[in-house]
């Protein structure tokens, strides 16, 4: 055991010297983003993987026949933490500053990483050593987080095929490598298709209705290309602005078709980056992986690490919500159709009309547009308000810190400290849409909390969004929907950064079931609807005037505007994803759309046009870890709504309630069963009633 620790420490000192020439290998501090180049990536990963393989053999030699936490788990955590820290900035940069050389290096490493992790998880000697530790007398003397780490590891070994015969084990490993490559290809195709589409407008009349910020962004894009006019792209802020505000129906139709046929066999770039064969192969390999493990389908495999007890339970949950919400969704759609016909003379409401006429109806009913609110949500004010809210809830302090290397000039860096001034976490924010940046919003790990022999490793997060960037001299101003997005992602970040768990496998979001991990994020959104919270930050970017009372009343009154239509859309996606992974045979492209049509027939109230190729850009499921797990958003929303109901009962800023949520949920990570943690906070099992109430649905 002692010799093994010496070998690891010697290597750590050696790697620091090597890191002078290769910044990817410098994993002791924060990532050196400005120094990392594509040519650094593959050699660094090759070196770490080779060294890790040597270290695994040394660990086994030291731990067998008497494995302990000290001689088995700690050194394994050490080598894998170094690999995570080396790969984290690479994967992140590939998502936010993508270029051809970086993508090539990233994709070259994926099969190597997949091979390593599968090889590690199929190592029968490691599995036996873990089992020996689990069955030993020392196991009972470990703390709950340590026990959970071992139990999760044993489960993951089984799910990686450690017990399979040699031939099946090799097949499982090859499939895992191929799946990693296919997920990256799916995202690459989607990014390329998104970046490729551009449209230059020279007639200002075609921009009628668009907000000034969207016009400015389009004008700047044209100027950068040396053109006169307005250049539209498929970044989400532009797409959303056109679909919501553009009076030009033909323009809305054109963008709708371009957006919903990305990476497919249809639309303006038909067949160029077609994801259909990628999807077919992904689904076939996922099904084969499940069958190799003796399960009937991939949905069953997915649930092995989730809260939901069975595939039937998931289907029943989703279908019950659909039964409760579809009648109201049909009524909401009928109202929208009447408005479009009676007020605007539109006889037939098409998919590219929904966003526009919904906004018109919202204005007529509530005398308020989403754009009316935007001046009251300047980005710096929203961040300050968000920080003030969590400071009051959890007794923490958040402050910006300069002098930190980043990957783009827009990026900012912050630190979280507790009431005693101790550092609890750090995070980067990258908030604006730009070319070569993956769409959407997400939180990801840069560093995981881990109590090493050298001291405590502070958790570090990436918080990424795609908001409309600043226009001219004015600051970036968020829509209320974007405020909700920021609060959501920061909830994930708090879960990662405020953990008190010292072991990486169950620290922060690690080890948390996928259908519970959205609890802290959805929970945080609630404060963006409350007057006492909005008073902390909703101020006009020029005058400093607070959000007028009538605006707040109209905002609150519109909270559940078309909420049932939104509910059935999410249920449509969740049921489609889940049924797709229940298929007994690998679905063809035709079967994918047949399944989607069947789900829509039962749940949806809007039927898109035949050219719609939504599955080809459903990255959550085909590249983002939500396979047979998209239902998690609604499952966790039951938990988050019920958790928030306690604050409604006891006070939005009640410090005792905030401390209880911090200690029961945020600090515990994956160290205990998710339902046990929820019941510790709520004092009972979750109820669906708060979700129905918050969604404007009758029980």
XYZ file of C-alpha atoms in Angstrom:
699
model
C 0.000 0.000 0.000
C 2.779 2.430 0.903
C 4.728 1.718 -2.273
C 1.668 2.378 -4.372
C 1.143 5.811 -2.819
C 4.797 6.702 -3.434
C 4.550 5.698 -7.091
C 1.473 7.867 -7.534
C 3.065 10.881 -5.870
C 6.209 10.552 -7.947
C 4.108 10.470 -11.080
C 2.190 13.564 -9.935
C 5.429 15.508 -9.574
C 6.602 14.251 -12.973
C 3.361 15.272 -14.660
C 3.789 18.855 -13.456
C 7.076 19.081 -15.307
C 5.548 17.599 -18.464
C 2.601 19.997 -18.130
C 4.883 22.947 -18.891
C 4.735 21.791 -22.512
C 1.256 20.282 -22.463
C -1.347 22.305 -20.556
C -3.899 19.478 -20.700
C -1.642 17.532 -18.318
C -1.589 20.388 -15.815
C -4.530 19.317 -13.664
C -3.569 20.742 -10.275
C -5.169 24.183 -10.666
C -7.949 25.544 -12.858
C -7.746 24.643 -16.568
C -5.327 26.667 -18.695
C -7.849 27.438 -21.415
C -5.782 30.034 -23.256
C -2.876 27.604 -23.616
C -4.774 24.481 -24.726
C -4.422 23.685 -28.432
C -5.816 20.810 -30.458
C -2.369 19.219 -30.800
C -2.070 18.936 -27.005
C -5.170 16.818 -26.521
C -4.541 13.332 -27.888
C -0.950 12.996 -26.572
C -2.095 14.059 -23.097
C -5.006 11.637 -23.011
C -2.789 8.837 -24.350
C -0.258 9.466 -21.597
C -2.849 9.546 -18.814
C -4.631 6.417 -20.043
C -1.366 4.482 -20.261
C -0.348 5.611 -16.800
C -3.798 4.811 -15.387
C -3.577 1.275 -16.713
C -0.232 0.837 -14.967
C -1.663 2.320 -11.798
C -4.634 -0.082 -11.834
C -2.252 -3.035 -11.845
C -0.264 -1.508 -8.993
C -3.444 -0.854 -7.006
C -4.582 -4.442 -7.423
C -1.191 -5.747 -6.384
C -1.373 -3.642 -3.239
C -5.042 -4.270 -2.367
C -5.315 -8.024 -2.872
C -6.062 -10.068 -0.818
C -7.154 -7.502 1.799
C -8.768 -4.541 0.016
C -9.592 -1.471 2.090
C -10.905 1.976 1.355
C -7.352 3.294 1.682
C -5.566 0.866 -0.604
C -8.311 0.326 -3.213
C -10.863 3.131 -3.473
C -8.688 6.158 -2.754
C -6.000 5.409 -5.358
C -8.662 4.540 -7.950
C -10.369 7.851 -7.257
C -7.021 9.606 -7.658
C -6.222 8.295 -11.120
C -9.738 8.778 -12.428
C -10.007 12.280 -10.995
C -6.865 13.269 -12.879
C -8.356 11.902 -16.110
C -11.639 13.751 -15.499
C -9.806 17.012 -14.890
C -7.741 16.641 -18.055
C -10.741 15.783 -20.231
C -13.179 18.324 -18.758
C -11.796 21.476 -20.470
C -11.383 19.570 -23.735
C -15.005 18.404 -23.806
C -16.198 21.822 -22.701
C -14.242 23.714 -25.355
C -15.508 21.300 -27.987
C -19.035 22.373 -27.010
C -18.513 26.134 -26.701
C -15.657 27.113 -29.089
C -15.859 24.278 -31.578
C -13.525 24.238 -34.576
C -12.320 21.611 -37.029
C -8.989 20.852 -35.330
C -10.479 20.711 -31.833
C -13.310 18.477 -33.020
C -10.880 16.096 -34.709
C -8.783 15.787 -31.545
C -11.891 15.358 -29.369
C -13.338 12.671 -31.624
C -9.986 10.856 -31.818
C -10.011 10.506 -28.024
C -13.601 9.319 -27.610
C -13.044 5.666 -28.550
C -9.912 5.566 -26.386
C -11.787 6.919 -23.379
C -14.712 4.594 -23.949
C -12.344 1.635 -24.242
C -10.602 2.612 -21.007
C -13.767 3.113 -18.961
C -15.371 -0.082 -20.256
C -12.146 -2.010 -19.695
C -12.014 -0.665 -16.138
C -15.649 -1.556 -15.476
C -15.136 -5.057 -16.905
C -12.029 -5.752 -14.848
C -13.022 -8.926 -12.984
C -10.153 -8.592 -10.492
C -11.280 -5.102 -9.512
C -14.860 -6.324 -9.255
C -13.841 -9.164 -6.953
C -11.738 -6.805 -4.837
C -14.707 -4.462 -4.448
C -16.930 -7.394 -3.559
C -14.426 -8.551 -0.940
C -14.375 -5.045 0.556
C -18.184 -4.919 0.508
C -18.392 -8.211 2.402
C -15.663 -7.378 4.904
C -16.084 -6.230 8.491
C -14.515 -2.884 7.607
C -17.453 -1.981 5.330
C -19.749 -1.361 8.283
C -17.238 1.111 9.718
C -17.277 3.290 6.603
C -19.537 6.341 6.460
C -22.725 6.291 4.381
C -21.160 8.099 1.423
C -18.285 5.609 1.290
C -20.698 2.665 1.440
C -22.809 4.192 -1.314
C -19.684 4.696 -3.435
C -18.873 0.992 -3.204
C -22.457 -0.137 -3.810
C -22.770 2.106 -6.874
C -19.441 0.873 -8.205
C -20.495 -2.772 -7.884
C -23.776 -1.983 -9.651
C -21.954 -0.180 -12.452
C -19.543 -3.110 -12.892
C -22.531 -5.415 -13.425
C -24.136 -2.972 -15.866
C -20.866 -2.813 -17.825
C -20.935 -6.576 -18.378
C -18.245 -7.653 -15.934
C -19.964 -11.039 -15.460
C -20.407 -11.766 -19.164
C -18.513 -14.531 -20.982
C -15.420 -13.314 -22.808
C -17.035 -13.086 -26.245
C -20.074 -11.134 -25.030
C -17.854 -8.940 -22.867
C -15.774 -7.986 -25.915
C -18.934 -7.247 -27.884
C -20.268 -5.055 -25.071
C -16.994 -3.127 -24.994
C -16.967 -2.600 -28.777
C -20.574 -1.408 -28.667
C -19.769 1.098 -25.917
C -16.940 2.559 -27.990
C -19.141 2.814 -31.048
C -21.956 4.463 -29.093
C -19.565 7.173 -27.871
C -18.505 7.864 -31.465
C -22.113 7.965 -32.696
C -23.241 10.378 -29.987
C -20.441 12.758 -30.993
C -21.348 12.388 -34.674
C -25.002 13.168 -33.907
C -23.982 16.409 -32.183
C -21.440 17.303 -34.883
C -24.069 16.857 -37.596
C -26.537 18.996 -35.678
C -23.995 21.746 -35.007
C -22.848 21.804 -38.644
C -26.407 21.919 -39.942
C -27.275 24.699 -37.499
C -24.198 26.777 -38.379
C -24.567 26.309 -42.134
C -27.984 27.910 -42.576
C -27.958 31.682 -43.137
C -30.415 34.096 -44.728
C -29.671 37.660 -45.804
C -32.560 40.131 -45.767
C -32.282 43.483 -47.508
C -35.898 44.633 -47.233
C -36.541 46.114 -43.762
C -40.259 45.385 -44.144
C -39.535 41.695 -43.694
C -38.249 42.443 -40.182
C -41.547 43.921 -39.039
C -42.357 42.913 -35.487
C -38.856 41.761 -34.547
C -37.421 43.209 -31.314
C -34.633 45.749 -31.668
C -32.073 43.402 -30.095
C -32.771 40.746 -32.727
C -32.496 43.327 -35.525
C -29.192 44.585 -34.144
C -27.755 41.056 -33.909
C -28.796 40.376 -37.511
C -27.315 43.662 -38.747
C -24.024 42.950 -36.968
C -23.897 39.465 -38.493
C -24.320 40.947 -41.975
C -21.665 43.579 -41.314
C -19.190 40.905 -40.196
C -19.807 39.148 -43.521
C -19.216 42.419 -45.420
C -22.871 42.690 -46.466
C -25.614 45.298 -46.274
C -28.821 44.253 -44.587
C -29.687 41.714 -41.906
C -28.285 38.193 -41.723
C -30.416 35.636 -39.866
C -28.993 32.400 -38.467
C -30.325 29.386 -36.566
C -28.995 30.292 -33.136
C -31.874 29.883 -30.707
C -32.347 33.583 -29.781
C -32.758 34.481 -33.465
C -35.025 31.518 -34.213
C -37.196 32.219 -31.169
C -37.469 35.925 -31.998
C -38.605 35.223 -35.555
C -41.107 32.544 -34.554
C -42.571 34.732 -31.791
C -42.563 38.224 -33.272
C -41.998 38.253 -37.050
C -45.121 39.438 -38.868
C -43.811 37.982 -42.146
C -45.502 34.561 -42.235
C -43.323 33.306 -45.096
C -40.206 34.163 -43.096
C -41.548 32.231 -40.097
C -42.302 29.269 -42.369
C -38.782 29.329 -43.832
C -37.054 29.391 -40.435
C -39.406 26.758 -39.028
C -38.559 24.402 -41.869
C -34.810 25.066 -41.614
C -34.848 24.520 -37.825
C -36.988 21.385 -37.834
C -35.169 19.651 -40.677
C -31.630 20.171 -39.367
C -29.370 17.133 -39.800
C -31.980 15.172 -41.747
C -33.039 14.019 -45.210
C -35.321 17.022 -45.721
C -35.111 20.811 -45.797
C -32.526 23.177 -47.277
C -29.550 20.900 -46.452
C -31.268 17.565 -47.117
C -28.974 14.515 -46.750
C -25.859 16.599 -46.117
C -25.651 15.834 -42.371
C -28.392 13.232 -42.109
C -28.745 11.796 -38.587
C -31.168 9.010 -39.564
C -28.503 6.295 -39.980
C -26.836 7.536 -36.775
C -30.098 7.181 -34.848
C -30.790 3.721 -36.231
C -27.351 2.461 -35.235
C -27.537 4.061 -31.785
C -30.897 2.432 -31.052
C -29.728 -0.958 -32.346
C -26.595 -0.899 -30.194
C -28.457 0.264 -27.097
C -30.906 -2.589 -27.501
C -28.087 -5.074 -27.942
C -26.334 -3.803 -24.798
C -29.502 -4.387 -22.786
C -29.997 -7.890 -24.175
C -26.371 -8.807 -23.470
C -27.096 -7.983 -19.815
C -30.192 -10.171 -19.809
C -32.695 -7.305 -19.977
C -35.546 -7.057 -22.465
C -34.843 -3.551 -23.746
C -32.810 -0.416 -23.177
C -35.558 1.229 -21.126
C -35.091 -1.490 -18.505
C -31.342 -0.890 -18.571
C -31.844 2.865 -18.171
C -34.001 2.390 -15.069
C -31.304 0.407 -13.264
C -29.847 3.721 -12.059
C -33.057 5.739 -11.612
C -35.765 6.254 -9.004
C -38.642 4.899 -11.105
C -39.279 1.268 -10.110
C -40.326 -0.127 -13.512
C -41.062 0.695 -17.123
C -44.782 0.291 -16.396
C -44.509 2.847 -13.589
C -42.966 5.395 -15.972
C -45.621 4.841 -18.633
C -48.426 5.049 -16.082
C -46.984 8.260 -14.646
C -46.727 9.931 -18.064
C -50.108 8.721 -19.288
C -51.788 9.864 -16.079
C -50.392 13.366 -16.561
C -51.553 13.277 -20.192
C -55.105 12.345 -19.148
C -55.154 15.226 -16.688
C -53.743 17.851 -19.059
C -54.915 17.003 -22.602
C -58.526 18.256 -22.278
C -57.257 21.640 -21.092
C -54.617 21.656 -23.844
C -57.318 21.094 -26.466
C -59.295 23.996 -25.017
C -56.188 26.223 -25.097
C -55.560 25.338 -28.733
C -59.180 26.034 -29.649
C -58.907 29.453 -28.013
C -55.743 30.178 -29.995
C -57.432 29.140 -33.236
C -60.405 31.408 -32.504
C -58.087 34.326 -31.787
C -56.132 33.813 -35.032
C -59.380 33.530 -37.038
C -61.517 36.224 -35.425
C -58.889 38.860 -34.685
C -56.456 38.288 -37.559
C -58.455 36.488 -40.268
C -56.263 33.380 -40.304
C -58.353 30.325 -41.200
C -55.700 27.649 -40.864
C -53.187 27.708 -37.985
C -49.893 26.101 -39.028
C -46.937 25.042 -36.854
C -44.999 28.214 -37.749
C -47.959 30.327 -36.582
C -48.250 28.953 -33.045
C -45.552 31.056 -31.386
C -46.572 34.258 -33.160
C -50.315 34.075 -32.461
C -49.724 32.809 -28.929
C -47.783 36.002 -28.294
C -50.587 38.059 -29.852
C -53.136 36.309 -27.642
C -50.950 36.815 -24.589
C -50.743 40.562 -25.322
C -54.496 40.842 -25.813
C -55.298 38.969 -22.610
C -52.645 40.306 -20.243
C -51.742 43.612 -21.923
C -48.115 42.538 -21.659
C -45.504 41.242 -24.076
C -42.423 39.246 -23.176
C -40.442 42.126 -24.730
C -42.072 44.626 -22.352
C -40.338 42.850 -19.487
C -36.894 42.553 -21.050
C -35.684 46.063 -20.041
C -36.242 45.088 -16.395
C -33.905 42.103 -16.599
C -30.404 43.385 -17.482
C -27.988 40.510 -17.109
C -25.854 41.978 -14.321
C -28.942 42.804 -12.284
C -30.405 39.339 -12.775
C -27.158 37.704 -11.670
C -26.949 39.969 -8.619
C -30.544 39.128 -7.742
C -30.025 35.419 -8.231
C -26.983 35.534 -5.959
C -28.895 37.561 -3.365
C -31.708 34.991 -3.320
C -29.434 32.021 -2.697
C -27.414 34.012 -0.182
C -30.578 34.601 1.837
C -31.701 30.991 1.467
C -28.440 29.247 2.287
C -26.247 31.769 4.119
C -23.580 31.885 1.395
C -21.761 34.726 -0.376
C -20.968 34.927 -4.101
C -18.404 37.287 -5.632
C -16.688 37.702 -8.987
C -13.000 36.926 -9.242
C -10.665 38.195 -11.927
C -7.360 36.926 -13.246
C -8.693 33.524 -14.279
C -8.015 32.047 -17.718
C -11.167 31.512 -19.820
C -12.035 30.286 -23.301
C -13.857 33.467 -24.491
C -13.964 37.180 -23.539
C -17.632 36.869 -22.479
C -16.821 34.348 -19.755
C -16.870 35.382 -16.098
C -15.656 33.541 -12.991
C -17.173 33.535 -9.484
C -16.565 32.078 -6.041
C -19.022 30.876 -3.387
C -18.082 31.200 0.285
C -20.033 30.276 3.385
C -20.819 32.536 6.343
C -17.387 31.780 7.856
C -15.633 32.763 4.641
C -14.672 29.218 3.654
C -14.576 28.497 -0.077
C -17.445 26.183 -1.068
C -17.362 26.325 -4.865
C -16.352 28.214 -7.997
C -18.021 28.583 -11.387
C -17.653 29.990 -14.876
C -20.557 31.659 -16.716
C -20.762 31.679 -20.528
C -24.161 33.177 -21.269
C -24.463 34.364 -24.886
C -25.167 32.611 -28.178
C -22.454 32.663 -30.844
C -21.240 30.687 -33.836
C -19.576 27.324 -33.130
C -21.240 27.011 -29.734
C -23.643 24.179 -29.006
C -27.203 25.357 -28.496
C -29.192 25.043 -25.288
C -28.268 25.616 -21.661
C -26.442 23.323 -19.275
C -24.328 22.932 -16.161
C -21.296 20.685 -16.281
C -18.507 19.725 -13.915
C -15.029 21.200 -14.147
C -13.830 19.910 -10.758
C -15.575 17.599 -8.265
C -15.387 17.981 -4.498
C -12.915 15.447 -3.148
C -11.026 15.326 0.127
C -7.580 14.256 -1.000
C -4.546 13.599 1.164
C -3.234 16.967 -0.075
C -6.401 18.781 1.044
C -9.932 19.503 -0.084
C -10.536 19.880 -3.813
C -13.147 22.605 -4.325
C -15.963 21.844 -6.788
C -15.971 23.989 -9.940
C -18.822 24.256 -12.457
C -19.472 25.493 -15.990
C -22.793 27.363 -16.385
C -23.592 27.726 -20.075
C -26.543 29.461 -21.762
C -27.346 30.886 -25.190
C -28.954 34.257 -24.500
C -29.193 37.202 -26.862
C -25.869 39.084 -26.565
C -25.620 42.798 -25.676
C -26.854 45.212 -28.349
C -24.938 48.408 -29.135
C -24.065 50.167 -25.856
C -26.891 48.558 -23.871
C -26.329 45.541 -21.615
C -27.790 42.168 -22.463
C -31.406 42.064 -21.335
C -33.127 38.766 -20.663
C -36.652 37.694 -21.327
C -38.424 36.251 -18.305
C -38.093 32.833 -19.951
C -34.321 33.345 -20.050
C -34.355 34.370 -16.387
C -36.019 31.025 -15.635
C -33.332 29.238 -17.669
C -30.545 30.956 -15.736
C -32.168 30.123 -12.391
C -32.620 26.511 -13.550
C -28.991 25.982 -14.498
C -27.785 27.695 -11.341
C -29.882 25.223 -9.349
C -27.860 22.426 -10.949
C -24.708 24.367 -10.139
C -25.640 24.705 -6.464
C -26.264 20.962 -6.285
C -22.754 20.406 -7.627
C -20.972 23.119 -5.633
C -22.637 23.101 -2.211
C -22.167 19.391 -1.598
C -20.539 18.327 1.668
C -19.772 14.850 0.369
C -16.037 14.238 0.114
C -15.984 11.250 -2.267
C -16.260 11.978 -6.028
C -18.502 9.028 -6.897
C -21.387 10.444 -4.839
C -20.355 14.093 -4.527
C -22.636 16.816 -5.903
C -24.734 15.510 -8.794
C -22.718 12.289 -9.022
C -24.613 9.217 -7.926
C -27.925 11.116 -7.965
C -30.584 9.215 -9.964
C -31.202 10.906 -13.320
C -34.912 11.281 -12.514
C -34.063 13.187 -9.317
C -31.202 15.339 -10.592
C -33.602 17.980 -11.974
C -35.099 18.604 -8.511
C -32.723 21.446 -7.449
C -32.826 23.086 -10.895
C -36.601 23.141 -11.332
C -36.936 24.118 -7.677
C -34.847 27.293 -8.239
C -37.136 28.507 -11.052
C -39.937 29.217 -8.588
C -38.246 32.300 -7.129
C -38.306 34.032 -10.507
C -42.097 34.176 -10.182
C -42.264 35.696 -6.696
C -42.599 39.418 -5.970
C -40.231 39.474 -2.943
C -37.532 37.832 -5.080
C -38.134 40.001 -8.150
C -37.844 43.106 -5.970
C -34.194 42.176 -5.469
C -33.284 42.533 -9.137
C -36.091 43.427 -11.583
C -35.110 47.029 -12.361
C -35.089 48.976 -15.608
C -31.613 48.961 -17.139
C -31.690 52.725 -17.838
C -33.814 54.355 -15.123
C -33.317 51.845 -12.341
C -37.087 51.859 -11.764
C -38.507 48.724 -10.164
C -40.753 46.412 -12.143
C -44.177 48.095 -12.031
C -46.797 46.382 -9.891
C -49.132 46.014 -12.865
C -46.375 44.292 -14.868
C -45.823 41.830 -12.053
C -49.543 41.142 -11.749
C -49.801 40.531 -15.484
C -46.677 38.342 -15.415
C -48.081 36.273 -12.559
C -51.496 36.048 -14.203
C -49.854 34.710 -17.348
C -47.705 32.121 -15.580
C -49.961 29.277 -16.667
C -50.799 30.692 -20.085
C -51.027 27.633 -22.363
C -49.492 25.545 -19.568
C -51.451 22.463 -20.616
C -50.181 22.781 -24.203
C -46.661 22.992 -22.828
C -47.328 20.007 -20.572
C -48.536 17.723 -23.365
C -45.568 18.743 -25.530
C -43.166 17.583 -22.790
C -45.196 14.405 -22.312
C -45.043 13.790 -26.056
C -41.243 13.954 -25.969
C -41.007 11.806 -22.842
C -43.345 9.104 -24.129
C -41.682 9.064 -27.542
C -38.244 8.649 -25.976
C -39.391 5.932 -23.590
C -41.389 3.932 -26.114
C -38.507 4.192 -28.574
C -36.333 2.354 -26.054
C -39.007 -0.239 -25.245
C -38.930 -1.569 -28.809
C -38.175 -5.314 -28.976
C -36.395 -4.913 -32.333
C -34.050 -2.126 -33.515
C -36.354 0.543 -34.979
C -35.787 1.717 -38.529
C -36.166 5.374 -39.463
C -39.685 4.615 -40.656
C -40.545 2.938 -37.340
C -39.135 5.934 -35.421
C -41.660 8.226 -37.105
C -44.450 5.666 -36.800
C -43.862 5.564 -33.041
C -43.786 9.337 -32.864
C -47.094 9.511 -34.734
C -48.645 6.962 -32.361
C -47.573 8.998 -29.343
C -48.844 12.216 -30.891
C -52.187 10.595 -31.635
C -52.631 9.789 -27.938
C -51.096 12.860 -26.327
C -50.434 15.807 -28.632
C -52.873 18.512 -29.654
C -50.640 19.940 -32.404
C -49.672 17.852 -35.421
C -46.576 19.195 -37.208
C -46.148 19.155 -40.996
C -44.885 15.994 -42.683
C -41.489 17.551 -43.418
C -40.785 17.954 -39.682
C -37.775 15.825 -38.688
C -37.651 16.557 -34.975
C -35.951 13.245 -33.974
C -32.866 14.217 -35.998
C -32.161 17.076 -33.582
C -33.379 15.446 -30.343
C -29.888 15.695 -28.852
C -31.049 15.138 -25.271
C -31.827 11.533 -26.130
C -29.327 10.683 -28.852
C -26.298 12.532 -27.503
C -27.057 14.068 -24.125
C -27.565 11.258 -21.627
C -31.382 11.339 -21.467
C -32.013 8.083 -23.374
C -35.128 6.448 -21.883
C -34.839 9.207 -19.318
C -36.491 12.302 -20.765
C -39.418 11.524 -18.469
C -37.058 12.636 -15.668
C -38.029 16.275 -16.167
C -41.636 15.588 -15.208
C -40.761 12.995 -12.559
C -38.432 15.468 -10.847
C -40.937 18.283 -11.291
C -43.277 16.438 -8.918
C -40.451 16.512 -6.354
C -39.487 20.133 -7.002
C -43.048 21.478 -6.859
C -43.716 19.634 -3.615
C -40.406 20.795 -2.113
C -41.213 24.392 -3.027
C -44.674 24.036 -1.471
C -42.959 23.829 1.916
C -41.444 27.271 1.315
C -44.881 28.569 0.335
C -46.176 27.242 3.638
C -43.284 28.440 5.846
C -41.981 31.541 4.060
C -40.059 32.076 0.814
C -36.915 33.183 2.641
C -37.423 31.245 5.861
C -33.814 30.523 6.938
C -34.747 27.308 8.743
C -36.510 25.966 5.656
C -33.611 27.030 3.452
C -31.149 25.324 5.784
C -33.272 22.171 5.743
C -33.216 22.066 1.921
C -29.483 22.761 1.894
C -28.720 20.018 4.410
C -31.222 17.419 3.162
C -30.829 17.822 -0.613
C -28.012 20.068 -1.837
C -25.281 18.967 0.545
C -26.011 15.233 0.393
C -25.463 14.664 -3.348
C -25.779 10.992 -4.209
C -24.640 9.771 -0.800
C -28.087 8.483 0.163
C -31.221 7.192 -1.546
C -33.005 10.058 -3.336
C -36.424 9.243 -1.892
C -34.949 9.037 1.608
C -33.464 12.515 1.188
C -36.726 13.949 -0.140
C -38.714 12.470 2.739
C -36.161 13.844 5.209
C -36.869 17.332 3.853
C -40.617 17.073 3.286
C -41.515 14.742 6.149
C -43.513 12.491 3.833
C -43.569 10.966 0.354
C -44.002 13.358 -2.598
C -47.447 14.509 -3.685
C -48.435 15.341 -7.271
C -50.906 18.036 -6.129
C -48.378 20.925 -5.971
C -47.289 20.208 -9.561
C -50.888 20.273 -10.771
C -51.498 23.478 -8.830
C -48.360 25.233 -10.104
C -49.192 24.128 -13.664
C -52.719 25.500 -13.496
C -54.275 22.053 -13.831
C -57.132 20.743 -11.743
C -56.426 17.735 -9.542
